Short mmCIF file of C-alpha atoms and ligand atoms in Angstrom, two decimals:
data_model
loop_
_atom_site.label_atom_id
_atom_site.label_comp_id
_atom_site.label_asym_id
_atom_site.label_seq_id
_atom_site.Cartn_x
_atom_site.Cartn_y
_atom_site.Cartn_z
CA UNK A 296 120.00 145.25 86.48
CA UNK A 297 120.50 142.10 88.51
CA UNK A 298 122.17 139.14 86.86
CA UNK A 299 120.91 135.59 87.00
CA UNK A 300 119.64 134.67 90.47
CA UNK A 301 121.93 132.25 92.28
CA UNK A 302 119.09 130.64 94.23
CA UNK A 303 115.51 130.30 92.97
CA UNK A 304 112.78 128.89 95.24
CA UNK A 305 109.40 127.81 93.90
CA UNK A 306 105.98 127.29 95.47
CA UNK A 307 104.61 124.79 92.95
CA UNK A 308 100.90 125.53 93.36
CA UNK A 309 97.88 124.64 91.25
CA UNK A 310 98.29 120.93 90.58
CA UNK A 311 94.86 120.14 92.03
CA UNK A 312 93.06 122.84 90.03
CA UNK A 313 94.85 121.77 86.86
CA UNK A 314 93.59 118.20 87.30
CA UNK A 315 90.05 119.10 88.41
CA UNK A 316 89.76 121.45 85.41
CA UNK A 317 90.40 118.43 83.20
CA UNK A 318 88.00 116.17 85.08
CA UNK A 319 90.93 114.12 86.38
CA UNK A 320 91.95 113.05 89.90
CA UNK A 321 94.15 115.48 91.84
CA UNK A 322 97.03 113.02 91.72
CA UNK A 323 97.15 113.37 87.94
CA UNK A 324 97.93 117.03 88.62
CA UNK A 325 100.76 116.13 90.98
CA UNK A 326 102.18 113.71 88.39
CA UNK A 327 102.09 116.46 85.76
CA UNK A 328 103.68 118.76 88.35
CA UNK A 329 106.58 116.34 88.84
CA UNK A 330 107.19 116.46 85.06
CA UNK A 331 107.22 120.27 85.18
CA UNK A 332 109.80 120.12 87.96
CA UNK A 333 112.13 118.06 85.78
CA UNK A 334 111.84 120.60 82.95
CA UNK A 335 112.42 123.53 85.31
CA UNK A 336 115.55 121.86 86.66
CA UNK A 337 116.87 121.69 83.08
CA UNK A 338 116.05 125.38 82.45
CA UNK A 339 117.82 126.34 85.70
CA UNK A 340 120.92 124.51 84.46
CA UNK A 341 120.74 126.28 81.10
CA UNK A 342 120.28 129.68 82.76
CA UNK A 343 123.20 129.16 85.17
CA UNK A 344 121.05 129.07 88.32
CA UNK A 345 123.03 127.22 90.96
CA UNK A 346 120.30 126.29 93.46
CA UNK A 347 116.64 125.38 92.93
CA UNK A 348 114.51 124.84 96.05
CA UNK A 349 110.97 123.51 95.59
CA UNK A 350 108.10 123.21 98.05
CA UNK A 351 106.89 119.66 97.51
CA UNK A 352 105.01 118.93 100.73
CA UNK A 353 104.29 121.18 103.71
CA UNK A 354 103.79 120.29 107.36
CA UNK A 355 100.13 121.27 106.75
CA UNK A 356 99.77 118.97 103.71
CA UNK A 357 99.48 115.96 106.08
CA UNK A 358 95.87 117.05 106.68
CA UNK A 359 94.94 116.23 103.05
CA UNK A 360 92.96 113.05 102.30
CA UNK A 361 94.97 109.92 103.07
CA UNK A 362 94.92 108.80 99.44
CA UNK A 363 96.39 112.11 98.22
CA UNK A 364 99.14 112.02 100.88
CA UNK A 365 99.97 108.40 100.00
CA UNK A 366 100.00 109.25 96.28
CA UNK A 367 102.32 112.20 96.81
CA UNK A 368 104.72 110.11 98.93
CA UNK A 369 104.73 107.42 96.22
CA UNK A 370 105.45 110.06 93.60
CA UNK A 371 108.39 111.34 95.65
CA UNK A 372 109.78 107.82 95.99
CA UNK A 373 109.42 107.30 92.22
CA UNK A 374 111.09 110.67 91.56
CA UNK A 375 114.13 109.59 93.61
CA UNK A 376 114.37 106.28 91.72
CA UNK A 377 113.72 107.67 88.23
CA UNK A 378 115.83 110.82 88.47
CA UNK A 379 118.86 109.35 90.26
CA UNK A 380 120.70 108.74 86.98
CA UNK A 381 119.94 112.21 85.65
CA UNK A 382 121.10 113.92 88.86
CA UNK A 383 124.35 111.93 88.87
CA UNK A 384 124.99 112.52 85.15
CA UNK A 385 124.28 116.23 85.39
CA UNK A 386 126.16 116.70 88.67
CA UNK A 387 123.20 117.97 90.67
CA UNK A 388 123.33 117.69 94.44
CA UNK A 389 120.04 116.47 95.88
CA UNK A 390 118.93 117.55 99.36
CA UNK A 391 115.79 117.47 101.44
CA UNK A 392 114.82 120.06 104.06
CA UNK A 393 111.99 119.40 106.47
CA UNK A 394 110.83 117.10 109.25
CA UNK A 395 112.38 113.79 108.17
CA UNK A 396 111.00 112.19 111.31
CA UNK A 397 107.50 112.42 109.73
CA UNK A 398 108.51 110.41 106.64
CA UNK A 399 108.45 106.65 106.11
CA UNK A 400 111.82 105.08 107.02
CA UNK A 401 112.17 103.58 103.52
CA UNK A 402 111.71 107.04 101.93
CA UNK A 403 114.26 108.54 104.35
CA UNK A 404 116.74 105.79 103.39
CA UNK A 405 116.33 106.57 99.65
CA UNK A 406 116.67 110.30 100.34
CA UNK A 407 119.82 109.85 102.39
CA UNK A 408 121.38 107.48 99.86
CA UNK A 409 120.89 110.02 97.05
CA UNK A 410 122.05 112.88 99.27
CA UNK A 411 125.32 111.13 100.00
CA UNK A 412 125.86 110.00 96.38
CA UNK A 413 125.46 113.57 95.12
CA UNK A 414 127.03 115.43 98.07
CA UNK A 415 130.10 116.66 96.18
CA UNK A 416 128.20 118.47 93.38
CA UNK A 417 127.77 122.24 93.44
CA UNK A 418 124.51 122.65 91.47
CA UNK A 419 121.67 121.80 93.83
CA UNK A 420 118.07 120.64 93.88
CA UNK A 421 116.62 121.15 97.35
CA UNK A 422 113.23 119.58 98.02
CA UNK A 423 111.20 120.91 100.95
CA UNK A 424 109.39 117.86 102.29
CA UNK A 425 107.21 117.85 105.39
CA UNK A 426 108.58 121.36 105.56
CA UNK A 427 107.22 124.31 107.49
CA UNK A 428 109.02 127.59 108.04
CA UNK A 429 107.69 127.82 111.60
CA UNK A 430 108.72 124.22 112.40
CA UNK A 431 112.20 125.01 111.04
CA UNK A 432 112.44 128.14 113.20
CA UNK A 433 111.29 126.27 116.33
CA UNK A 434 113.83 123.48 115.68
CA UNK A 435 116.53 126.12 115.12
CA UNK A 436 115.53 127.96 118.31
CA UNK A 437 116.08 124.77 120.34
CA UNK A 438 119.66 124.51 119.04
CA UNK A 439 120.24 128.25 119.28
CA UNK A 440 119.33 128.26 122.99
CA UNK A 441 122.45 126.16 123.66
CA UNK A 442 124.85 128.49 121.81
CA UNK A 443 127.16 130.88 123.62
CA UNK A 444 127.16 133.40 120.78
CA UNK A 445 123.58 134.41 119.90
CA UNK A 446 123.44 136.50 116.76
CA UNK A 447 121.41 136.47 113.53
CA UNK A 448 124.31 134.62 111.89
CA UNK A 449 124.51 131.96 114.59
CA UNK A 450 120.69 131.54 114.45
CA UNK A 451 120.91 130.98 110.68
CA UNK A 452 123.54 128.33 111.35
CA UNK A 453 120.85 126.32 113.21
CA UNK A 454 118.49 126.07 110.19
CA UNK A 455 118.04 122.84 108.17
CA UNK A 456 120.56 123.74 105.45
CA UNK A 457 122.70 126.52 106.94
CA UNK A 458 125.19 126.61 104.08
CA UNK A 459 122.55 127.59 101.50
CA UNK A 460 122.38 131.26 100.53
CA UNK A 461 118.93 132.87 100.93
CA UNK A 462 116.75 132.61 97.82
CA UNK A 463 117.17 135.58 95.50
CA UNK A 464 113.88 134.91 93.75
CA UNK A 465 110.73 133.13 94.96
CA UNK A 466 108.26 132.10 92.25
CA UNK A 467 104.69 131.14 93.09
CA UNK A 468 102.34 129.70 90.49
CA UNK A 469 98.53 129.74 90.34
CA UNK A 470 98.04 133.34 91.35
CA UNK A 471 98.00 133.28 95.15
CA UNK A 472 99.91 136.10 96.87
CA UNK A 473 101.01 134.32 100.01
CA UNK A 474 104.07 132.66 101.47
CA UNK A 475 102.32 129.58 102.97
CA UNK A 476 104.95 128.89 105.66
CA UNK A 477 107.78 128.55 103.09
CA UNK A 478 111.36 129.60 104.01
CA UNK A 479 110.11 132.27 106.44
CA UNK A 480 113.56 133.16 107.78
CA UNK A 481 115.34 132.90 104.43
CA UNK A 482 112.87 135.04 102.39
CA UNK A 483 113.53 138.25 104.34
CA UNK A 484 114.98 139.99 101.26
CA UNK A 485 113.91 137.70 98.42
CA UNK A 486 112.21 139.07 95.33
CA UNK A 487 108.79 137.58 94.57
CA UNK A 488 107.23 136.65 91.23
CA UNK A 489 103.63 135.43 91.14
CA UNK A 490 102.03 134.08 87.99
CA UNK A 491 98.46 132.91 87.34
CA UNK A 492 99.78 129.92 85.40
CA UNK A 493 99.11 126.61 87.20
CA UNK A 494 102.25 124.63 88.03
CA UNK A 495 101.73 121.83 85.47
CA UNK A 496 101.40 124.51 82.75
CA UNK A 497 104.47 126.49 83.88
CA UNK A 498 106.57 126.73 80.74
CA UNK A 499 109.81 128.18 79.47
CA UNK A 500 108.14 131.46 78.49
CA UNK A 501 106.86 131.98 82.03
CA UNK A 502 110.22 130.92 83.51
CA UNK A 503 112.04 133.47 81.33
CA UNK A 504 109.49 136.14 82.33
CA UNK A 505 110.24 135.48 86.00
CA UNK A 506 113.99 135.86 85.37
CA UNK A 507 113.45 139.02 83.31
CA UNK A 508 111.28 140.49 86.07
CA UNK A 509 113.98 139.65 88.65
CA UNK A 510 116.64 141.31 86.48
CA UNK A 511 114.68 144.60 86.58
CA UNK A 512 114.21 144.69 90.37
CA UNK A 513 116.02 147.30 92.40
CA UNK A 514 117.43 145.26 95.31
CA UNK A 515 118.39 147.68 98.05
CA UNK A 516 118.23 145.22 100.96
CA UNK A 517 116.94 148.01 103.16
CA UNK A 518 119.72 150.40 102.16
CA UNK A 519 119.77 153.32 99.71
CA UNK A 520 121.50 153.66 96.36
C1 FPP B 744 100.30 122.31 95.46
O1 FPP B 744 99.23 122.16 94.56
C2 FPP B 744 101.26 121.24 95.23
C3 FPP B 744 101.58 120.30 96.15
C4 FPP B 744 101.00 120.25 97.50
C5 FPP B 744 102.51 119.22 95.81
C6 FPP B 744 103.66 119.58 94.92
C7 FPP B 744 104.22 118.36 94.35
C8 FPP B 744 104.67 118.20 93.08
C9 FPP B 744 104.77 119.28 92.11
C10 FPP B 744 105.09 116.90 92.56
C11 FPP B 744 105.97 116.08 93.38
C12 FPP B 744 107.27 116.68 93.67
C13 FPP B 744 108.41 116.01 93.55
C14 FPP B 744 109.68 116.55 94.14
C15 FPP B 744 108.45 114.72 92.84
P1 FPP B 744 97.78 121.95 95.15
O2 FPP B 744 97.52 120.50 95.25
O3 FPP B 744 97.65 122.71 96.44
O4 FPP B 744 96.92 122.60 94.03
P2 FPP B 744 95.54 123.37 94.22
O5 FPP B 744 95.84 124.59 95.05
O6 FPP B 744 95.15 123.71 92.82
O7 FPP B 744 94.59 122.41 94.88
#
């Protein structure tokens, strides 16, 4: 039996379908998804999970309709404003991984302010924003090329957040069995849990099921027992 995962990463999928199924605009689904994220952060704290990484916006998501992209960016800005107090009170370190150069300067300023205010906390919420696993690997490769010592460890030290341990468990909602360019390097030995539940409907029962499923996995990391 494994214990509680130290690092859980989530592909929060299904916001659009949740909204369309209710005859509502897709952004209503993203707003409901942001509320789910807040609940999941609480459950992670209660379960003793140290790091939660969520896929909020991929490098490919820029191709969505302008209004959806603008709405998502606004939602992220509001999340930073509204949750600042909670993160400080609950000692949660906030970090963003991804291509910051794609983001509006005002959003980057808010991100960096919250990152520095929370930098000393050990529990972490990591938001992947304008994030792509391939883009991260290409950026890392550029740095790696200049290193004298070229090993797997020194390559990992060139990633966006090199101090983070690899995710133990990756959860994907809404039933799709794919990785969608998320943490490609870091997921090499992660356990996966896929549920049909759409992200806005992801509840405590489903969260506990994911942890119970992880606990039963036989993690050999390529070795034998
Ligand atoms: C995928 O669902 C979800 C996204 C592209 C955005 C995720 C964003 C949030 C949950 C809210 C904002 C996050 C923060 C940190 C405030 P989809 O739109 O691809 O759903 P679909 O596959 O049903 O269309």
